[in-house]
CSV table of C-alpha atoms in Angstrom, one decimal:
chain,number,residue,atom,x,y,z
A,1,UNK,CA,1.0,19.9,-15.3
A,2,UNK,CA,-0.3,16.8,-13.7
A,3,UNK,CA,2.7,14.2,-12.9
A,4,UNK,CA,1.9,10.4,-13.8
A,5,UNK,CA,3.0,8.8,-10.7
A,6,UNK,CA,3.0,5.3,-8.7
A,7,UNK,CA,1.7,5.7,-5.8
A,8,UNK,CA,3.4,4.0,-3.3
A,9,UNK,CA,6.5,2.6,-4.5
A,10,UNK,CA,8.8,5.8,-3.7
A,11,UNK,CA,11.9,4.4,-1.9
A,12,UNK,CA,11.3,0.9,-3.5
A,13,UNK,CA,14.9,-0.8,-5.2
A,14,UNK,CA,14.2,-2.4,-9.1
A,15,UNK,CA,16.4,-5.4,-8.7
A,16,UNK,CA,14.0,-7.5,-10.9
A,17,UNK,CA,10.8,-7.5,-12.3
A,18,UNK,CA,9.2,-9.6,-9.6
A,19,UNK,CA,9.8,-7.8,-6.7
A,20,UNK,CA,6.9,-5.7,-8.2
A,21,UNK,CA,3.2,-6.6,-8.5
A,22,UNK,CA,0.9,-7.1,-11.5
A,23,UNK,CA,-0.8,-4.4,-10.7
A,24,UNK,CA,2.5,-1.9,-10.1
A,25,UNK,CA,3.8,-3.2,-13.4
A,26,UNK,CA,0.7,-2.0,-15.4
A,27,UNK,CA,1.0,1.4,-13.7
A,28,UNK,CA,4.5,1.8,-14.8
A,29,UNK,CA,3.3,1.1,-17.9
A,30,UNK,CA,0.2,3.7,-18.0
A,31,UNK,CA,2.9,6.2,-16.4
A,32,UNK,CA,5.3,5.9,-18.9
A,33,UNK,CA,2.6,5.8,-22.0
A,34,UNK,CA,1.7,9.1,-20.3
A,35,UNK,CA,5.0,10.4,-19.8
A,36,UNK,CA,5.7,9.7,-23.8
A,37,UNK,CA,2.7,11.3,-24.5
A,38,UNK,CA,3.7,14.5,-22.9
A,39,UNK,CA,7.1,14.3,-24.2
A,40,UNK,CA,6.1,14.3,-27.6
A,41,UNK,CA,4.1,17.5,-27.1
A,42,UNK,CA,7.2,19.1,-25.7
A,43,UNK,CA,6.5,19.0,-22.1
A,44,UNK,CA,8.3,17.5,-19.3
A,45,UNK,CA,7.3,19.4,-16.1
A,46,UNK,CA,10.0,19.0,-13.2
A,47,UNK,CA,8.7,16.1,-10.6
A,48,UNK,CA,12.5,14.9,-10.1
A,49,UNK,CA,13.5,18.6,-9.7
A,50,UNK,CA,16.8,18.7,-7.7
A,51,UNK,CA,17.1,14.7,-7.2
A,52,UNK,CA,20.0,13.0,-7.7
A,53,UNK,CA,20.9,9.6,-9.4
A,54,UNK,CA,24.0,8.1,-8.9
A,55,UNK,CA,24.9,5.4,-12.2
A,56,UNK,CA,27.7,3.1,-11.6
A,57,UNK,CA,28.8,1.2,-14.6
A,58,UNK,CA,31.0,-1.7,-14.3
A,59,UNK,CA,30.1,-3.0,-17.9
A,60,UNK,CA,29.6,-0.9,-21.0
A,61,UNK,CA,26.6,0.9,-21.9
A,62,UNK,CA,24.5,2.7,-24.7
A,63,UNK,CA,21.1,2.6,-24.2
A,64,UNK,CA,21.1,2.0,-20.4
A,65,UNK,CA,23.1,5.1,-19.4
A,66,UNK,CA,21.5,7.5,-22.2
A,67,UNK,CA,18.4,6.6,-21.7
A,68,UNK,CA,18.3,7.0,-17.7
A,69,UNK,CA,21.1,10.0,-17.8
A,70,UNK,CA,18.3,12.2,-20.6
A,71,UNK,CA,15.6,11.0,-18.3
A,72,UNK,CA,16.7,12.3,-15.4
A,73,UNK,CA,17.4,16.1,-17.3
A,74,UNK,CA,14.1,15.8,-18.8
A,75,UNK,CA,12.8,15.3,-15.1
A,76,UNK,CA,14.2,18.0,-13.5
A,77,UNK,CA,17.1,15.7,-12.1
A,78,UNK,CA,20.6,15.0,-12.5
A,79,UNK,CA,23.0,12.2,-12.8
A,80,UNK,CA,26.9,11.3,-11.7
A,81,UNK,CA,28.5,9.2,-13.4
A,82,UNK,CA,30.7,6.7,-11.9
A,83,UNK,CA,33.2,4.3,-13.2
A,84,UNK,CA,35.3,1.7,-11.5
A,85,UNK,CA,38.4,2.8,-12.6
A,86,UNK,CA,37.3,6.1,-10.8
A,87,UNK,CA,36.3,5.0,-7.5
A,88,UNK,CA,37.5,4.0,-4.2
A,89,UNK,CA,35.7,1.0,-5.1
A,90,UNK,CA,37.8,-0.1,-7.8
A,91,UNK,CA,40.5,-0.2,-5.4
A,92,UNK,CA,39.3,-2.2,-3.2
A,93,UNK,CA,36.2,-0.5,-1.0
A,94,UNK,CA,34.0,-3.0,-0.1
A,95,UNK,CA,30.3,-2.8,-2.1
A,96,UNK,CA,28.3,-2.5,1.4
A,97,UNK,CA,30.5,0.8,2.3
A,98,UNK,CA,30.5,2.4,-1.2
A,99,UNK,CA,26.3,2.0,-0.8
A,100,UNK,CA,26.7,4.0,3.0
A,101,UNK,CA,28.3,7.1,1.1
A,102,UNK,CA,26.6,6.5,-1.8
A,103,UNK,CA,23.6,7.0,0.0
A,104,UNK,CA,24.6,10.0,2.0
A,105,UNK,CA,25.2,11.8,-1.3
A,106,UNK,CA,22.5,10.8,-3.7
A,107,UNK,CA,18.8,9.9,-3.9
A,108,UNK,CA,19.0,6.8,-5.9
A,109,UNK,CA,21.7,4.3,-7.1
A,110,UNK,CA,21.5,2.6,-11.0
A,111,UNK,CA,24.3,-0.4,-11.2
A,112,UNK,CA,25.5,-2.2,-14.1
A,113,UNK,CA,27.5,-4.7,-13.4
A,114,UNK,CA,28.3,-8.8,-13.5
A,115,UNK,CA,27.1,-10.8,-10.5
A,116,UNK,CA,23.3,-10.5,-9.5
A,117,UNK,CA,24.7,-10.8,-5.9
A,118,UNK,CA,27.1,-7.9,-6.1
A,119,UNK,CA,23.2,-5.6,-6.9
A,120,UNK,CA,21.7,-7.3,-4.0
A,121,UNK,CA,24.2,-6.7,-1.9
A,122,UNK,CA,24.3,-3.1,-2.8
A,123,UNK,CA,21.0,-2.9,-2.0
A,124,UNK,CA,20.7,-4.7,1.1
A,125,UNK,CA,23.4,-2.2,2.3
A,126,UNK,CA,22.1,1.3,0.8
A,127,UNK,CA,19.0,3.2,2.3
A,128,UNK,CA,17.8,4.6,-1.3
A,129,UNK,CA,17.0,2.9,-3.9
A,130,UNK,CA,19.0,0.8,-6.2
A,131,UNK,CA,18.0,-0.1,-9.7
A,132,UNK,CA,19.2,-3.4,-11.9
A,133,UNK,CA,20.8,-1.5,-15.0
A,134,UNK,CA,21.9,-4.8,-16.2
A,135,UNK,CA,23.6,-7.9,-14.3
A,136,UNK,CA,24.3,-12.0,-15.4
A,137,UNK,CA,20.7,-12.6,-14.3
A,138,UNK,CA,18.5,-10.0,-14.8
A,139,UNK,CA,17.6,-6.9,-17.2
A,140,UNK,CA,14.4,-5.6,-15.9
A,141,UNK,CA,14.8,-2.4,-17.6
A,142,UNK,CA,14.9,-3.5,-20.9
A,143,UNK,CA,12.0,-6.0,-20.0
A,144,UNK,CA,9.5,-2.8,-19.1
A,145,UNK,CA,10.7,-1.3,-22.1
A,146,UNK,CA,9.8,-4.3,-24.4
A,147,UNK,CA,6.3,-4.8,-22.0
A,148,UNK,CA,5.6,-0.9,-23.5
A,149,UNK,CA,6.5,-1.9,-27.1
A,150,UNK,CA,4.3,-4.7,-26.9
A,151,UNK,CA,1.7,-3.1,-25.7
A,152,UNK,CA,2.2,0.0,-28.0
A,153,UNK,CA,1.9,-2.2,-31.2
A,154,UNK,CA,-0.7,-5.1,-30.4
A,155,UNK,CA,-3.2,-3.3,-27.8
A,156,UNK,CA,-2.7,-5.4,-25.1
A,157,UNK,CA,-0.5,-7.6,-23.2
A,158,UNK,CA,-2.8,-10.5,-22.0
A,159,UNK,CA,-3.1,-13.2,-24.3
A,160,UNK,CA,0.3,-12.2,-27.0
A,161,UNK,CA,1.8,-14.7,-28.2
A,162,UNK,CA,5.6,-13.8,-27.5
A,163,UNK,CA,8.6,-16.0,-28.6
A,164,UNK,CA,12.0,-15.9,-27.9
A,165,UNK,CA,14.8,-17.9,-30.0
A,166,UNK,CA,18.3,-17.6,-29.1
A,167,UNK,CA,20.5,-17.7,-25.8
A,168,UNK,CA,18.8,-18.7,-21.8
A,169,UNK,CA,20.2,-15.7,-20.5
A,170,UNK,CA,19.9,-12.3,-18.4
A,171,UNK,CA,17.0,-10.7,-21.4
A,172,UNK,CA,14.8,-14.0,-21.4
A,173,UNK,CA,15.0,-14.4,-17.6
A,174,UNK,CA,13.2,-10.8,-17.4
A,175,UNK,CA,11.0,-11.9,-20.1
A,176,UNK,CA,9.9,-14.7,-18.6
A,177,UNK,CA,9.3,-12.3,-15.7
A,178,UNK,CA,7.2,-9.6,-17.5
A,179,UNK,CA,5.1,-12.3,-19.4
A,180,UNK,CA,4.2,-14.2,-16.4
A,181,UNK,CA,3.2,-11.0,-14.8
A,182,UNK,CA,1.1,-9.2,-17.2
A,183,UNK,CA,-0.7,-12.5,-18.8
A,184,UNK,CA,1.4,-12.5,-21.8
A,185,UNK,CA,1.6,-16.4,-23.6
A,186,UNK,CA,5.4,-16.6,-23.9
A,187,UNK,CA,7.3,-19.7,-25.9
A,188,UNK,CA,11.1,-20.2,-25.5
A,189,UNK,CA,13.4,-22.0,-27.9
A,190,UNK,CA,16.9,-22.7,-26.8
A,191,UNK,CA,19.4,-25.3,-28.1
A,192,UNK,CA,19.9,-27.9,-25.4
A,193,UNK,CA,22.2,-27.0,-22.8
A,194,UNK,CA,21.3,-23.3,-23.0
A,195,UNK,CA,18.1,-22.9,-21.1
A,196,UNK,CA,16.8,-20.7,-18.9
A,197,UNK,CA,17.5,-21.1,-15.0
A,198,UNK,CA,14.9,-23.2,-14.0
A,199,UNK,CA,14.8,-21.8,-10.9
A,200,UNK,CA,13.6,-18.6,-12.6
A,201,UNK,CA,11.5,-20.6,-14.9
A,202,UNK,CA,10.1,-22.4,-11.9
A,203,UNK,CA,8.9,-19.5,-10.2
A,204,UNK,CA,7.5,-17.2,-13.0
A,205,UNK,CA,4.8,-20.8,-13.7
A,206,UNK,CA,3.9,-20.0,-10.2
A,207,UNK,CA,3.1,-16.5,-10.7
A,208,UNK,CA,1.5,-17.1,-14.4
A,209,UNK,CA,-1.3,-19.7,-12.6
A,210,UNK,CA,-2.6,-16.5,-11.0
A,211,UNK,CA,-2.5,-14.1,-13.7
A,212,UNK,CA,-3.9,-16.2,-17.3
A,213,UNK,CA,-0.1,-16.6,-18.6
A,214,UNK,CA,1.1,-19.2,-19.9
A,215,UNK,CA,5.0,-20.2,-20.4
A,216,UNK,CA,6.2,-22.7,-22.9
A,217,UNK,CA,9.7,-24.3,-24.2
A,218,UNK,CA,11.0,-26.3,-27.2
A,219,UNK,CA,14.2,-26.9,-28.6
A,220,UNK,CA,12.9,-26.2,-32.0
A,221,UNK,CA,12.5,-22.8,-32.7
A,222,UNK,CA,10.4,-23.6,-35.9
A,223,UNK,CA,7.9,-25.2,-33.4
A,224,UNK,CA,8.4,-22.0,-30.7
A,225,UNK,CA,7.4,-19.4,-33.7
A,226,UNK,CA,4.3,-20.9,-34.7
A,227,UNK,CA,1.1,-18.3,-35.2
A,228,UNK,CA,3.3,-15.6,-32.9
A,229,UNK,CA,2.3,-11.9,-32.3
A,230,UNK,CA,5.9,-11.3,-31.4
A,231,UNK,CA,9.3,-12.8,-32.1
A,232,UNK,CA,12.5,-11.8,-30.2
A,233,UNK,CA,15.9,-12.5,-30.2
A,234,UNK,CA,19.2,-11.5,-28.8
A,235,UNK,CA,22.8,-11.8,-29.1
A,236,UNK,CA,24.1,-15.4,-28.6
A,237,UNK,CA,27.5,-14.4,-26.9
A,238,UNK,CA,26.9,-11.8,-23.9
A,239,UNK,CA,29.4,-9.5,-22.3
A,240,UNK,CA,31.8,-11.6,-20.7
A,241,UNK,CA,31.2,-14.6,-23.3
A,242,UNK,CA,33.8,-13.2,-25.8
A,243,UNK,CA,35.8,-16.7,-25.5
A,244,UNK,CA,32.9,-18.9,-26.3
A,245,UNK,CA,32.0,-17.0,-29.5
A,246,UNK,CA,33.0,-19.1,-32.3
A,247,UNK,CA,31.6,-22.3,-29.7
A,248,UNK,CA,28.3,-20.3,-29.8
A,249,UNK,CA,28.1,-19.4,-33.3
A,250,UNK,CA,28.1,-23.1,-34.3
A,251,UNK,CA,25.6,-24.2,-31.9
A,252,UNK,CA,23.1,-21.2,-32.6
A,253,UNK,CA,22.9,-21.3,-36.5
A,254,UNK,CA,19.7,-23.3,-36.3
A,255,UNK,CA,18.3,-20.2,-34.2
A,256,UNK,CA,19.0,-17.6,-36.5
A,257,UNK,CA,16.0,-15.1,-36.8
A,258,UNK,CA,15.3,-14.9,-40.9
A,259,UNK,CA,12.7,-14.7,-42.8
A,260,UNK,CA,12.0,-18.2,-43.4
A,261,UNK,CA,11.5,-18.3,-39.7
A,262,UNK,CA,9.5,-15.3,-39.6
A,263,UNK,CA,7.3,-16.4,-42.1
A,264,UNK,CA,6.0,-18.7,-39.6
A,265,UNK,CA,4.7,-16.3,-36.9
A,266,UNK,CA,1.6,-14.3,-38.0
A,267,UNK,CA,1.6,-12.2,-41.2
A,268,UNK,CA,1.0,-8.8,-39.1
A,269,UNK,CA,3.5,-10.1,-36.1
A,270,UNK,CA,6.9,-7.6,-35.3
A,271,UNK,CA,10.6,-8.6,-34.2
A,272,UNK,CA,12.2,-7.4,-31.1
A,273,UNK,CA,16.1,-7.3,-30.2
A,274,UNK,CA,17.5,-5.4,-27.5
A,275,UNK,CA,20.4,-4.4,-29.4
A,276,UNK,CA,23.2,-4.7,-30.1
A,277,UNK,CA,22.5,-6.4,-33.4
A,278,UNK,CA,24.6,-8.7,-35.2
A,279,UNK,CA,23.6,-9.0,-38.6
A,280,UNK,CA,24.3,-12.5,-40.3
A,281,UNK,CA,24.1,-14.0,-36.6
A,282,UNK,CA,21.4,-13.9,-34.6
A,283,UNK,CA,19.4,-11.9,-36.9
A,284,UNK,CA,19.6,-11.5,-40.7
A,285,UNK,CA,19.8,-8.3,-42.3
A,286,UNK,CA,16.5,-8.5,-44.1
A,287,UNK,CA,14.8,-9.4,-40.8
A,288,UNK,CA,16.2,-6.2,-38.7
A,289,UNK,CA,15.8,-3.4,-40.9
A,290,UNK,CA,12.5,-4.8,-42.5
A,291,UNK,CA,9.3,-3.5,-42.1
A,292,UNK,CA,8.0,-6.1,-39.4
A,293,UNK,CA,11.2,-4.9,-37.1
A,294,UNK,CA,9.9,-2.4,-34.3
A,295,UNK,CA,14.1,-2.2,-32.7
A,296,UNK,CA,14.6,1.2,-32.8
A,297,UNK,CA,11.2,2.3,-31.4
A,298,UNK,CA,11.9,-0.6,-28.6
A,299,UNK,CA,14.9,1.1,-27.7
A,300,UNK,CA,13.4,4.5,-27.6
A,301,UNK,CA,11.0,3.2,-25.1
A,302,UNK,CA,14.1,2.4,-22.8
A,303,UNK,CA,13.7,6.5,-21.8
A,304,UNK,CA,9.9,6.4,-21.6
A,305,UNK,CA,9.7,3.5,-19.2
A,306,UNK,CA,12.3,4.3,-17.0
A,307,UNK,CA,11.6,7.9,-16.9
A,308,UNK,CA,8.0,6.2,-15.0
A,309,UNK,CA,10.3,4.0,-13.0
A,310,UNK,CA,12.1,7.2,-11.8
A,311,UNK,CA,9.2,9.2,-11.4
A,312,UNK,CA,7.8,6.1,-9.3
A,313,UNK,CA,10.7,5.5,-6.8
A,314,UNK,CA,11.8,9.0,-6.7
A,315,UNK,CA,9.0,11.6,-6.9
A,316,UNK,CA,7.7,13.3,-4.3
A,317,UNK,CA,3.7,14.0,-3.6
């Protein structure tokens, strides 16, 4: 069986979407169209066969550590597992040194974890890949995954009108990522004093003058939503934000995803969430389980893109 792969990119870390091309993203994307394709005829074939992936998880997971931990079997690989409270590093072992074993042992290295520096310097330090399962500034993975829904339900990427209501944090920063890079038109609505790094902002405008994207932000999400292909939202307190809940709640309600809001994007446009949900929150009931929600096949396309990502960084040939 022929094996979709990337040529190219084997040995390369996925810290975030921008350390990649254009070019490279839209062959992760072919790769992992292919990849579900062959999946759902039953076939896997074995390109990963006998590679190993190390997944450290310093923050909880569902759909992160399923999704790569199946796509590794389905590869012919295999994973370990490694929690904090099961490591030298938990103890005390500096990052840098837990990356030189690491890297003895295994052939690449997914982290979840807080601080964006803490990857980074994992990476700098390792000599096999790393991969950004999640961190406070960054979730490229589910980004790839939502660039394969996209393109999965509308055709195309260039020229969708994406928009985001809800919080400026680690999800939108990838977003804003992807839709720079792939010519996607995306439109942000934050409450004031909840925006997006502008640094990351900043930097995505650059990319977007080269490839037709355009990036956009208002306060008002009623303005954001207008005529959209897509809408997406996400919980407004992340991991770690437990203590500002209630704060958050209050100064989010405007933001909430419903179908008055919905009604505003275009009659044949979808909703996106990354999950976890929160019904009556961020999202209303109505609006997540009704038919314009594409959630659960969003989160299925967490194994098909990454299983291209492995195949990418990992496979051999």
């Amino acid at each position: 069986m022929e094996t979709p792969l990337l040529a190219g990119k084997k040995g390369k870390s996925f810290l975030t979407l921008i350390d990649w091309e254009p070019h490279e993203i839209e062959a992760l994307l072919q790769s992992a169209l292919k990849l579900k394709s062959l999946r759902n005829k039953g076939e896997h074939g074995q390109p990963l066969k006998g590679k190993s992936l190390a997944m450290l998880f310093e923050k909880p997971s569902t759909r992160t550590r399923v999704s790569f931990e199946v796509g590794m079997k389905e590869l012919g690989g295999f994973t370990v597992l490694l929690r904090n409270d099961e490591m030298q590093l938990g103890r005390g072992e500096s990052i840098e040194d837990t990356a030189g074993v690491l890297s003895r042992f295994v052939d690449a290295i997914l982290i979840r974890t807080h601080e964006h520096a803490r990857i980074e310097r994992l990476a700098d330090a390792a000599a096999i890949p790393v991969i950004n399962g999640l961190s406070d500034q960054a979730h490229p993975c589910q980004a790839l995954a939502d660039l394969l829904t996209i393109l999965e339900k509308k055709g195309s990427l260039k020229g969708v009108k994406l928009t985001y209501v809800g919080d400026g944090n680690n999800v939108l920063h990838s977003l804003i990522q992807a839709s720079a890079l792939t010519g996607i038109d995306l439109h942000v609505a934050t409450p004031p004093g909840y925006e997006p790094d502008p640094a990351v902002w900043k930097y995505s405008e650059q990319i977007a003058e080269k490839t037709g994207s355009s990036l956009s932000f208002h306060y008002d999400p009623a303005v954001s939503v207008q005529e959209a292909d897509v809408v997406y939202t996400d919980v407004w307190a992340s991991m770690g934000q437990e203590e500002e809940k209630e704060e958050r709640n209050q100064t989010f309600a405007s933001y909430q995803v419903n179908a008055s809001l919905m009604e505003k994007a275009k009659p044949d446009a979808i909703f996106m969430h990354c999950l976890p949900a929160y019904r009556g929150l961020e999202v209303t009931a109505e609006v997540l389980e009704g038919p314009q929600s594409v959630v659960f096949d969003q989160a299925e396309n967490r194994l098909h893109a990454q299983k291209a990502l492995l195949v990418a960084i990992l496979a051999d040939g």
